[in-house]
mmCIF file of C-alpha atoms in Angstrom:
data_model
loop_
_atom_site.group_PDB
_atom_site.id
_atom_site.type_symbol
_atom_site.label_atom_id
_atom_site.label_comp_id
_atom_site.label_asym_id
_atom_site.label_seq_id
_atom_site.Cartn_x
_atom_site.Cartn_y
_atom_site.Cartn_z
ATOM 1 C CA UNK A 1 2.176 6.277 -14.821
ATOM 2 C CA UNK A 2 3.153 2.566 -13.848
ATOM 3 C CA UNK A 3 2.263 3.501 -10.047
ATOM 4 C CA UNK A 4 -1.754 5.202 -10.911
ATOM 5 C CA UNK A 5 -1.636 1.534 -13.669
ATOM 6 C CA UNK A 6 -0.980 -0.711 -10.057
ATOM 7 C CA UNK A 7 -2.960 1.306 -7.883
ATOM 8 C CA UNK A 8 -5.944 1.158 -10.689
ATOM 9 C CA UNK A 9 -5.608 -2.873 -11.003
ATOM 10 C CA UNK A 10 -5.764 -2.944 -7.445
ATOM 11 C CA UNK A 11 -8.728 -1.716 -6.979
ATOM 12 C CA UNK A 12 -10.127 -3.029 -9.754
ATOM 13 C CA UNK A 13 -9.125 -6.287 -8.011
ATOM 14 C CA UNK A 14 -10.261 -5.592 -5.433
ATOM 15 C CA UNK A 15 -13.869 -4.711 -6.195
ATOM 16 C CA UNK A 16 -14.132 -8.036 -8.369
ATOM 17 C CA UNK A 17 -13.325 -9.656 -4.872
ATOM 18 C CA UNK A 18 -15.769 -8.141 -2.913
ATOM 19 C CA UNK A 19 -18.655 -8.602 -5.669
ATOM 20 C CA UNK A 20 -18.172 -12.414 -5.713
ATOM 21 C CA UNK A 21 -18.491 -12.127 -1.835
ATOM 22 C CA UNK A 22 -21.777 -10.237 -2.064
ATOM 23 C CA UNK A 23 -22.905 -11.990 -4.684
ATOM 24 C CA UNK A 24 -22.611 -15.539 -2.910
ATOM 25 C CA UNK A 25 -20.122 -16.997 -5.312
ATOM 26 C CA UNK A 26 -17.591 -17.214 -2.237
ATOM 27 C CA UNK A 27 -19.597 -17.741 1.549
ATOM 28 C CA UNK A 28 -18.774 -16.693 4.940
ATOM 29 C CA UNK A 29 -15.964 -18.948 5.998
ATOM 30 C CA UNK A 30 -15.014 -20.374 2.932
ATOM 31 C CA UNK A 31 -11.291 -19.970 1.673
ATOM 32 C CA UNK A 32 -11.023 -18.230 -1.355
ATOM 33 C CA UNK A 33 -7.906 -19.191 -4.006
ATOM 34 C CA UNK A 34 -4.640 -18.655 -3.679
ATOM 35 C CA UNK A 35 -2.898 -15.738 -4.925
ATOM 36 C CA UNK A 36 -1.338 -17.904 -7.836
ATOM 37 C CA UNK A 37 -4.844 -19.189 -8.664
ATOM 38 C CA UNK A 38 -6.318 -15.539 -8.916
ATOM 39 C CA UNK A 39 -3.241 -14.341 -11.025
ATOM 40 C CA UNK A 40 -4.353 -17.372 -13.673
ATOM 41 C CA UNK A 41 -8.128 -15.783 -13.389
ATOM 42 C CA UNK A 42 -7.136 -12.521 -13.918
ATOM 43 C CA UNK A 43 -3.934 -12.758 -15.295
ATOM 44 C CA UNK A 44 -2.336 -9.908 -13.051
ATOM 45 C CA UNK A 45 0.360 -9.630 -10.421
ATOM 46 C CA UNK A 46 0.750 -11.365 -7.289
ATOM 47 C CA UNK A 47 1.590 -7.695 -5.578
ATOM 48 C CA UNK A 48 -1.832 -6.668 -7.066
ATOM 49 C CA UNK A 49 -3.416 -9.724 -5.753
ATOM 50 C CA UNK A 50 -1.944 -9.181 -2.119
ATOM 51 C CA UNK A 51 -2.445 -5.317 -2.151
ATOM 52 C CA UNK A 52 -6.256 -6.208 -2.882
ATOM 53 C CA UNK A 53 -6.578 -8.524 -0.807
ATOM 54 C CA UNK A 54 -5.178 -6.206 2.299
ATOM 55 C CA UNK A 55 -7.998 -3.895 1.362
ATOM 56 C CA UNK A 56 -10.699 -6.478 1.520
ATOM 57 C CA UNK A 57 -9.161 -6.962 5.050
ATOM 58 C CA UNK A 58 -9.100 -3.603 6.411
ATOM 59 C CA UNK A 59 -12.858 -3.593 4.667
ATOM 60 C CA UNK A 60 -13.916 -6.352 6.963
ATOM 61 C CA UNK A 61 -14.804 -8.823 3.995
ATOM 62 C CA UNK A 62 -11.659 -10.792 4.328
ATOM 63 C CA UNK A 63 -9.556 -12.746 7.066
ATOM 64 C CA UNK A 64 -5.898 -13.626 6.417
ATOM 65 C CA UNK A 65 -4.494 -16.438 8.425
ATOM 66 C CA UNK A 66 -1.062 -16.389 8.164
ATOM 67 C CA UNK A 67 -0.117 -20.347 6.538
ATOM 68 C CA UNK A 68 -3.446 -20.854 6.186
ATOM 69 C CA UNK A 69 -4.590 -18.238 3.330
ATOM 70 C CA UNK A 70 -7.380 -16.092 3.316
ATOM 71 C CA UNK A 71 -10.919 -16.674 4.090
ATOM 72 C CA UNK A 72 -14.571 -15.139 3.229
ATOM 73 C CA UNK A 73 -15.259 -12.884 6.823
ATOM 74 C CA UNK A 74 -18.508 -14.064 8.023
ATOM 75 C CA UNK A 75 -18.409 -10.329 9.806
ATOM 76 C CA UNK A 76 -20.945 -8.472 6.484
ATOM 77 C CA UNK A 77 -22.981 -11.041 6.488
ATOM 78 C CA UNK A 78 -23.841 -11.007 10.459
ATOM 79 C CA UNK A 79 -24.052 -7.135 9.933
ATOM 80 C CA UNK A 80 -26.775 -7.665 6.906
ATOM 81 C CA UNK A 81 -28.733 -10.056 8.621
ATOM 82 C CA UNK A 82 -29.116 -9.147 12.226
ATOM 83 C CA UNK A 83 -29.647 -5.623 14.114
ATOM 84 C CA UNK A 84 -26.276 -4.726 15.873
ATOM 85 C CA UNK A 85 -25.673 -3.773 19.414
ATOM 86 C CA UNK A 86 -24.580 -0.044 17.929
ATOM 87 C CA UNK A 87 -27.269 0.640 15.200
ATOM 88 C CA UNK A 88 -29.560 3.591 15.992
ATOM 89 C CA UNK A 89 -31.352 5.199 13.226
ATOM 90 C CA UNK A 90 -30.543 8.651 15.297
ATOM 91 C CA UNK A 91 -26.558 8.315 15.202
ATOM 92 C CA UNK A 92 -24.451 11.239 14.354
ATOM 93 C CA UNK A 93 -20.834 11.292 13.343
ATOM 94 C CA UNK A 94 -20.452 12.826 16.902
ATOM 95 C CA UNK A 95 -22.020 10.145 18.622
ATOM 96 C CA UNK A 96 -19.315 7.844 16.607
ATOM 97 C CA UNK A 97 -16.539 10.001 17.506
ATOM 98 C CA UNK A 98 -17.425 9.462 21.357
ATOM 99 C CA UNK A 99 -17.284 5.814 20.626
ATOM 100 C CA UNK A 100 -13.859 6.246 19.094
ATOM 101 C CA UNK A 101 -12.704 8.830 22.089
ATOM 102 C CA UNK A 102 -13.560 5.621 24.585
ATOM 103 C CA UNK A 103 -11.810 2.897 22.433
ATOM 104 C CA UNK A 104 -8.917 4.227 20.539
ATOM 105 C CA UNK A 105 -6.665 5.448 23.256
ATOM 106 C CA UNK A 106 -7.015 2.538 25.093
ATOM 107 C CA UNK A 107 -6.320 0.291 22.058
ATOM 108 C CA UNK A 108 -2.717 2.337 21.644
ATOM 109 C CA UNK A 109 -2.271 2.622 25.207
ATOM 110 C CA UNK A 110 -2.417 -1.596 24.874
ATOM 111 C CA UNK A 111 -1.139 -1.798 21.585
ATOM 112 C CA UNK A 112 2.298 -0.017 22.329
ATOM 113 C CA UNK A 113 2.544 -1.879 25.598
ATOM 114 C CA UNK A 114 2.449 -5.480 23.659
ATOM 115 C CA UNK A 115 3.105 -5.275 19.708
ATOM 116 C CA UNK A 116 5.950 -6.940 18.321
ATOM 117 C CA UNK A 117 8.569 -5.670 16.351
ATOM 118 C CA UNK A 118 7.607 -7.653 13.437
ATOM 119 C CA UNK A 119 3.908 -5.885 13.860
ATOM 120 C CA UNK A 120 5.652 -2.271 14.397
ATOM 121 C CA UNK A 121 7.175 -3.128 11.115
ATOM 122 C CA UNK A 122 3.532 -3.576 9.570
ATOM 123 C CA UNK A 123 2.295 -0.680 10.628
ATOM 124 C CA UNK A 124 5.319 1.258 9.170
ATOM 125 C CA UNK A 125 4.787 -0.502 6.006
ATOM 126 C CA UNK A 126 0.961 0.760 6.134
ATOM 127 C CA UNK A 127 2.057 4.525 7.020
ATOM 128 C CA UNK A 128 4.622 4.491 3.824
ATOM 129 C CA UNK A 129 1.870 3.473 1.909
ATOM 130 C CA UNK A 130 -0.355 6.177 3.314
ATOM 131 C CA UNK A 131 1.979 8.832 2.615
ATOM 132 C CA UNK A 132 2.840 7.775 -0.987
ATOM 133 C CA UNK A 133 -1.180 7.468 -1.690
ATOM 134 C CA UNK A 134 -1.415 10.916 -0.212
ATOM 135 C CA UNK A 135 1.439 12.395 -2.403
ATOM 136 C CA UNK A 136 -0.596 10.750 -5.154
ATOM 137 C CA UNK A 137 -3.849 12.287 -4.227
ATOM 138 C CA UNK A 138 -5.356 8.781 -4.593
ATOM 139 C CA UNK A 139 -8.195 9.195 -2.035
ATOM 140 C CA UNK A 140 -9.407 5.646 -2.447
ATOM 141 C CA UNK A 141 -6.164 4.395 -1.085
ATOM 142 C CA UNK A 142 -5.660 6.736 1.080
ATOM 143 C CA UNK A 143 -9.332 5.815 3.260
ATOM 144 C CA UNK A 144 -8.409 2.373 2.781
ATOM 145 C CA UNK A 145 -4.800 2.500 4.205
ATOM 146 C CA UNK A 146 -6.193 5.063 7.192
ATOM 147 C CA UNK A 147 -8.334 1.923 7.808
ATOM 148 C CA UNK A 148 -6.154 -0.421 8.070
ATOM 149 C CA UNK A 149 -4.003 1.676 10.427
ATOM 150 C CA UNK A 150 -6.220 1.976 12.892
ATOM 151 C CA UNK A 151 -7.273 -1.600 12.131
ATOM 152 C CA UNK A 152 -3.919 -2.991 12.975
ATOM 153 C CA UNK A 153 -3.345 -0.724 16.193
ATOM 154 C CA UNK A 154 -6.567 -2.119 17.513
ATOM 155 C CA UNK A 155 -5.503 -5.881 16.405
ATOM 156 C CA UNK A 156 -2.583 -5.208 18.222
ATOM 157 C CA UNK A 157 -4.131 -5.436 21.868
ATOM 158 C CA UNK A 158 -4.813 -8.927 21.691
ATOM 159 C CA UNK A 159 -7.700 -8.166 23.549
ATOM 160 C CA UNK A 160 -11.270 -10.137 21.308
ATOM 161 C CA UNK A 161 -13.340 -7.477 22.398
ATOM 162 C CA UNK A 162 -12.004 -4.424 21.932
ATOM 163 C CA UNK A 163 -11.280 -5.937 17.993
ATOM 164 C CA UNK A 164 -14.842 -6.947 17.660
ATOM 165 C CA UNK A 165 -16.190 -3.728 18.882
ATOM 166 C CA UNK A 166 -13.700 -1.989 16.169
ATOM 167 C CA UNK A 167 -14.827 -4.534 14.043
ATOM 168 C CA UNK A 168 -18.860 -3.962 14.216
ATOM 169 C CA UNK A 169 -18.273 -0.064 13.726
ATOM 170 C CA UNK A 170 -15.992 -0.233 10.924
ATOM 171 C CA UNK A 171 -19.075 -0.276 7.902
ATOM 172 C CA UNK A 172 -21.220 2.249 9.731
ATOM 173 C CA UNK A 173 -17.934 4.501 10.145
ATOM 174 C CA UNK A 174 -16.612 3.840 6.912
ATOM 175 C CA UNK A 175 -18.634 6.996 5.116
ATOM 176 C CA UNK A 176 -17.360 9.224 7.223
ATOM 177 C CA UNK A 177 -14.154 7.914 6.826
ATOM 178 C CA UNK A 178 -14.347 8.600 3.337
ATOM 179 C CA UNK A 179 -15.800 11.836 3.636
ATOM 180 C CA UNK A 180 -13.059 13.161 5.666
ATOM 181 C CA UNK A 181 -10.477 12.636 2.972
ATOM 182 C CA UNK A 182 -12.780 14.788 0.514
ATOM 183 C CA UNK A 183 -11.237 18.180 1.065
ATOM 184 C CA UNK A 184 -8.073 19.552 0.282
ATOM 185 C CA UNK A 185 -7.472 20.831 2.752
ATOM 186 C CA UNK A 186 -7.475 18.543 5.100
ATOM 187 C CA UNK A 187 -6.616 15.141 3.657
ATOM 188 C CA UNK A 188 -3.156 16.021 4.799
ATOM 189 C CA UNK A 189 -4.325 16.052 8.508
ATOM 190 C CA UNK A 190 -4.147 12.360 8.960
ATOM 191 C CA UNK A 191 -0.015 12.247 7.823
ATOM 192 C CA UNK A 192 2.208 14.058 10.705
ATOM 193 C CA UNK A 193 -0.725 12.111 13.653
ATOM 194 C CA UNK A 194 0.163 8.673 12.511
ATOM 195 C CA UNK A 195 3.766 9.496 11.972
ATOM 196 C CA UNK A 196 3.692 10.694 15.727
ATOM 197 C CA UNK A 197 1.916 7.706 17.380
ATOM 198 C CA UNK A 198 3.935 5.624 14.978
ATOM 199 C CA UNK A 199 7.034 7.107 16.681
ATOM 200 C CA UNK A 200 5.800 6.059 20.387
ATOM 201 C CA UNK A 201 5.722 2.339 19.123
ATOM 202 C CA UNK A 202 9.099 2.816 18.708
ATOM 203 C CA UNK A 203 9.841 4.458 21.857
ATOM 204 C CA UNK A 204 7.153 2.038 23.802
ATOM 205 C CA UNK A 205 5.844 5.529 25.203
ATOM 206 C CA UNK A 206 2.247 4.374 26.058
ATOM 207 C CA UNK A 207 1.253 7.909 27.776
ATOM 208 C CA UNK A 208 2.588 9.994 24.444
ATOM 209 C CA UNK A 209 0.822 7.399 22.330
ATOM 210 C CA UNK A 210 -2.801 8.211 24.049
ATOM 211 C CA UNK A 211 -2.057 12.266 24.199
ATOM 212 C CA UNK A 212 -1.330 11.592 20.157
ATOM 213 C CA UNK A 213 -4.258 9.298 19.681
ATOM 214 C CA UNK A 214 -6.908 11.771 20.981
ATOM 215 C CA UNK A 215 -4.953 14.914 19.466
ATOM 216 C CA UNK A 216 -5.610 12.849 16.239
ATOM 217 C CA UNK A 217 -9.309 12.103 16.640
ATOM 218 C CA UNK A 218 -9.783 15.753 17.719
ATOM 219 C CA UNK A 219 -8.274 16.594 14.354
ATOM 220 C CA UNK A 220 -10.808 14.217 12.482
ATOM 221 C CA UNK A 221 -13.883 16.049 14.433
ATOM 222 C CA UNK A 222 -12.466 19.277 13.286
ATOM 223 C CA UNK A 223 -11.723 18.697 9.366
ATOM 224 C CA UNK A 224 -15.619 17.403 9.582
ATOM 225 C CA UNK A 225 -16.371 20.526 11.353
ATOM 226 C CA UNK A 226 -14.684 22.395 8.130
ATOM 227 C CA UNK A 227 -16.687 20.280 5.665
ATOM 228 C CA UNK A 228 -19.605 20.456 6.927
ATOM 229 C CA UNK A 229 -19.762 23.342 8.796
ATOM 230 C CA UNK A 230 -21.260 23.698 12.955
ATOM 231 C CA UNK A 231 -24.263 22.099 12.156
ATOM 232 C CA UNK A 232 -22.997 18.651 11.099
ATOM 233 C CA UNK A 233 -21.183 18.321 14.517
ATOM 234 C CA UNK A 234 -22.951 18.852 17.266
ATOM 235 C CA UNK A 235 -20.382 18.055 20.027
ATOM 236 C CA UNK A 236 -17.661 20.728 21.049
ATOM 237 C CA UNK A 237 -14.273 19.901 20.560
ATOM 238 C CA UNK A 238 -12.441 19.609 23.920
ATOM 239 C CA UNK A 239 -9.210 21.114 24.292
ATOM 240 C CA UNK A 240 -6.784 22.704 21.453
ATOM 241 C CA UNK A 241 -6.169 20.464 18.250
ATOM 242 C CA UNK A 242 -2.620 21.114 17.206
ATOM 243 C CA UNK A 243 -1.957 20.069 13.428
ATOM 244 C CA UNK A 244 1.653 21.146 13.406
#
């Protein structure tokens, strides 16, 4: 009961966060309080604080400078007022999957080539969290966390426009995302992939960590497949998806 109690303030913490931001009561840019100052608000912990705070990240309303503190992301706001590059009032989840075919396995090809071990630590940290959020069935978490995962593997590359690309997609992706982690049967799927590409970080296999990249994403098209059924995916998925 103490763990559903943490992950429940969390979000709740969260949420406050993210209505201040939309509300205007924190702007793009500005620095919001320190941890200390929103356990006085709110009178909770410091790991809630953090934890929410880490969502708001991996939601794109947040940037956390490390010494610095964390800042309002100017990122929504550009997205509310301004057409994107990638809107179409046409796009499918398929047509979002291609984008993710192009980027993602060249983000962990570049990722495992230059990540510290201090960032392959990170990314552990995020897949323990997925898997106890999974055990938990807490499927709020667990689209959160699969986020941030990809999120940091991207960050990873170093390279400012390959992140801003992943960046600009995240809120148009982020309901199908969610609706991936609906069924299950399938919210499992997303466990043993990361585990694998995890493992290449460690191994600084680059090739492995593409094969296990796309394997993954093919696994994504085909739980949506499931939910949906043919006629929600239009695309074929190329070659066999393995989920053993």
């Amino acid at each position: 009961m103490r763990e559903i109690q943490k992950i429940s303030i969390t979000n709740m913490v969260a949420e406050n966060i993210r209505e201040l931001i939309e509300t205007g009561q924190y702007i793009p840019g500005q620095k919001l309080p320190t941890e200390a100052g929103f356990c006085q608000m709110w009178g909770v912990s410091r790991t809630s604080i953090r934890e929410a705070l880490r969502i708001l990240q991996a939601l794109g309303y947040v940037d956390i400078k490390p010494g610095k503190g964390s800042f309002v992301s100017e990122q929504p706001f550009l997205q509310k007022s301004q057409k994107n590059w990638y809107e179409s009032e046409n796009a499918q989840f398929s047509d979002f999957m291609e984008v993710r075919f192009a980027i993602e396995p060249l983000a962990v090809r570049l990722s495992v080539e230059r990540a510290t071990p201090k960032e392959v630590a990170e990314l552990f940290e995020v897949h323990q969290s997925f898997i106890h959020a999974n055990e938990s069935h807490d499927l709020t978490k667990m689209i959160m966390l699969d986020e941030l995962f990809h999120t940091k593997i991207m960050s990873y590359t170093k390279n400012p426009l390959l992140i801003n690309i992943n960046k600009q997609l995240l809120n148009s992706f982020r309901i199908y995302r969610g609706e991936s982690f609906t069924d299950s049967c399938v919210y499992n799927n997303a466990v043993r992939p990361h585990e694998r590409i995890l493992q290449c970080f460690y191994a600084k296999d680059m090739e492995t960590a593409v094969l296990e990249m796309q394997r993954h994403l093919e696994i994504t098209e085909a739980d949506m497949r499931q939910i949906h059924g043919n006629s929600g995916v239009e695309e074929k998925i190329s070659g066999i998806v393995d989920k053993r």
